[in-house]
């Protein structure tokens, strides 16, 4: 898919998702409840994707990635909003969450078009955006922003 989008000079969005406070959830409710929550979240993620070719995968633990081909920033943000709504509608009780229910954080990065970037760079950017969403309070979406050069420090 990466090579095809590069050939077409088409955009690609990557969403990195992480279930908030999942270790305390597992610790409080047990691994069977954790496995059940993962299955429900995974199904909600798949159902949130509208187009054939949009791909969701579990990266490990409680982290997921979604690849949206031919998707610009606005489309990726719309998908993220629908995911947050879908997870909220599951209403999975979470005793260790400030909201009392299971939530997730999302990091978005977009390349438009896919030309010089490498898949590893995109994954790193998605992880940085996800970290920012967690740092900003969880249960939110953050868009990756390139670092800003501080001209005062450069001189």
mmCIF file of C-alpha atoms in Angstrom, residues 19-97:
data_model
loop_
_atom_site.group_PDB
_atom_site.id
_atom_site.type_symbol
_atom_site.label_atom_id
_atom_site.label_comp_id
_atom_site.label_asym_id
_atom_site.label_seq_id
_atom_site.Cartn_x
_atom_site.Cartn_y
_atom_site.Cartn_z
ATOM 1 C CA UNK A 19 -6.414 2.406 25.676
ATOM 2 C CA UNK A 20 -6.092 4.737 28.648
ATOM 3 C CA UNK A 21 -5.178 3.254 32.042
ATOM 4 C CA UNK A 22 -5.363 -0.299 30.692
ATOM 5 C CA UNK A 23 -2.910 -1.858 33.157
ATOM 6 C CA UNK A 24 -4.959 -0.681 36.161
ATOM 7 C CA UNK A 25 -8.064 -1.972 34.349
ATOM 8 C CA UNK A 26 -6.476 -5.423 34.017
ATOM 9 C CA UNK A 27 -5.199 -5.313 37.596
ATOM 10 C CA UNK A 28 -8.607 -4.365 39.013
ATOM 11 C CA UNK A 29 -10.879 -6.537 36.875
ATOM 12 C CA UNK A 30 -8.617 -9.371 35.732
ATOM 13 C CA UNK A 31 -7.211 -10.492 32.411
ATOM 14 C CA UNK A 32 -10.461 -12.071 31.211
ATOM 15 C CA UNK A 33 -12.182 -8.694 31.518
ATOM 16 C CA UNK A 34 -9.170 -7.095 29.819
ATOM 17 C CA UNK A 35 -9.340 -9.551 26.924
ATOM 18 C CA UNK A 36 -13.078 -8.907 26.583
ATOM 19 C CA UNK A 37 -12.480 -5.140 26.546
ATOM 20 C CA UNK A 38 -9.798 -5.552 23.862
ATOM 21 C CA UNK A 39 -12.218 -7.547 21.696
ATOM 22 C CA UNK A 40 -14.938 -4.907 22.090
ATOM 23 C CA UNK A 41 -12.558 -2.042 21.340
ATOM 24 C CA UNK A 42 -11.161 -3.877 18.314
ATOM 25 C CA UNK A 43 -14.676 -4.462 16.945
ATOM 26 C CA UNK A 44 -15.599 -0.801 17.523
ATOM 27 C CA UNK A 45 -12.456 0.309 15.679
ATOM 28 C CA UNK A 46 -13.245 -1.920 12.699
ATOM 29 C CA UNK A 47 -16.849 -0.686 12.619
ATOM 30 C CA UNK A 48 -15.657 2.942 12.689
ATOM 31 C CA UNK A 49 -13.813 2.501 9.406
ATOM 32 C CA UNK A 50 -16.091 3.243 6.473
ATOM 33 C CA UNK A 51 -13.958 2.441 3.452
ATOM 34 C CA UNK A 52 -12.626 -0.803 2.127
ATOM 35 C CA UNK A 53 -8.864 -0.697 2.402
ATOM 36 C CA UNK A 54 -8.795 1.229 5.683
ATOM 37 C CA UNK A 55 -6.844 -1.042 8.004
ATOM 38 C CA UNK A 56 -6.778 -1.508 11.770
ATOM 39 C CA UNK A 57 -4.205 -3.672 13.520
ATOM 40 C CA UNK A 58 -3.247 -4.376 17.087
ATOM 41 C CA UNK A 59 0.363 -3.405 17.678
ATOM 42 C CA UNK A 60 0.650 -5.098 21.038
ATOM 43 C CA UNK A 61 -0.828 -4.831 24.476
ATOM 44 C CA UNK A 62 -3.486 -2.153 24.355
ATOM 45 C CA UNK A 63 -2.103 -0.266 21.350
ATOM 46 C CA UNK A 64 -3.628 -0.185 17.869
ATOM 47 C CA UNK A 65 -2.754 1.442 14.552
ATOM 48 C CA UNK A 66 -5.105 2.497 11.773
ATOM 49 C CA UNK A 67 -3.922 3.176 8.233
ATOM 50 C CA UNK A 68 -6.144 5.423 6.134
ATOM 51 C CA UNK A 69 -5.076 5.551 2.487
ATOM 52 C CA UNK A 70 -5.987 8.616 0.410
ATOM 53 C CA UNK A 71 -6.876 10.523 3.570
ATOM 54 C CA UNK A 72 -6.026 14.108 4.444
ATOM 55 C CA UNK A 73 -5.879 15.607 7.943
ATOM 56 C CA UNK A 74 -9.575 16.538 8.051
ATOM 57 C CA UNK A 75 -10.652 13.000 7.141
ATOM 58 C CA UNK A 76 -8.326 11.504 9.754
ATOM 59 C CA UNK A 77 -9.704 13.837 12.423
ATOM 60 C CA UNK A 78 -13.268 12.825 11.479
ATOM 61 C CA UNK A 79 -12.372 9.140 11.827
ATOM 62 C CA UNK A 80 -10.768 9.838 15.219
ATOM 63 C CA UNK A 81 -13.912 11.655 16.397
ATOM 64 C CA UNK A 82 -16.108 8.739 15.318
ATOM 65 C CA UNK A 83 -13.782 6.338 17.153
ATOM 66 C CA UNK A 84 -14.030 8.356 20.371
ATOM 67 C CA UNK A 85 -17.836 8.335 20.033
ATOM 68 C CA UNK A 86 -17.885 4.578 19.360
ATOM 69 C CA UNK A 87 -15.712 3.815 22.395
ATOM 70 C CA UNK A 88 -17.849 6.094 24.594
ATOM 71 C CA UNK A 89 -20.999 4.312 23.413
ATOM 72 C CA UNK A 90 -19.530 0.973 24.519
ATOM 73 C CA UNK A 91 -19.719 2.377 28.066
ATOM 74 C CA UNK A 92 -17.215 -0.151 29.414
ATOM 75 C CA UNK A 93 -16.936 0.568 33.136
ATOM 76 C CA UNK A 94 -13.382 1.355 34.268
ATOM 77 C CA UNK A 95 -12.839 1.810 38.017
ATOM 78 C CA UNK A 96 -9.386 3.397 37.562
ATOM 79 C CA UNK A 97 -10.377 5.957 34.925
#
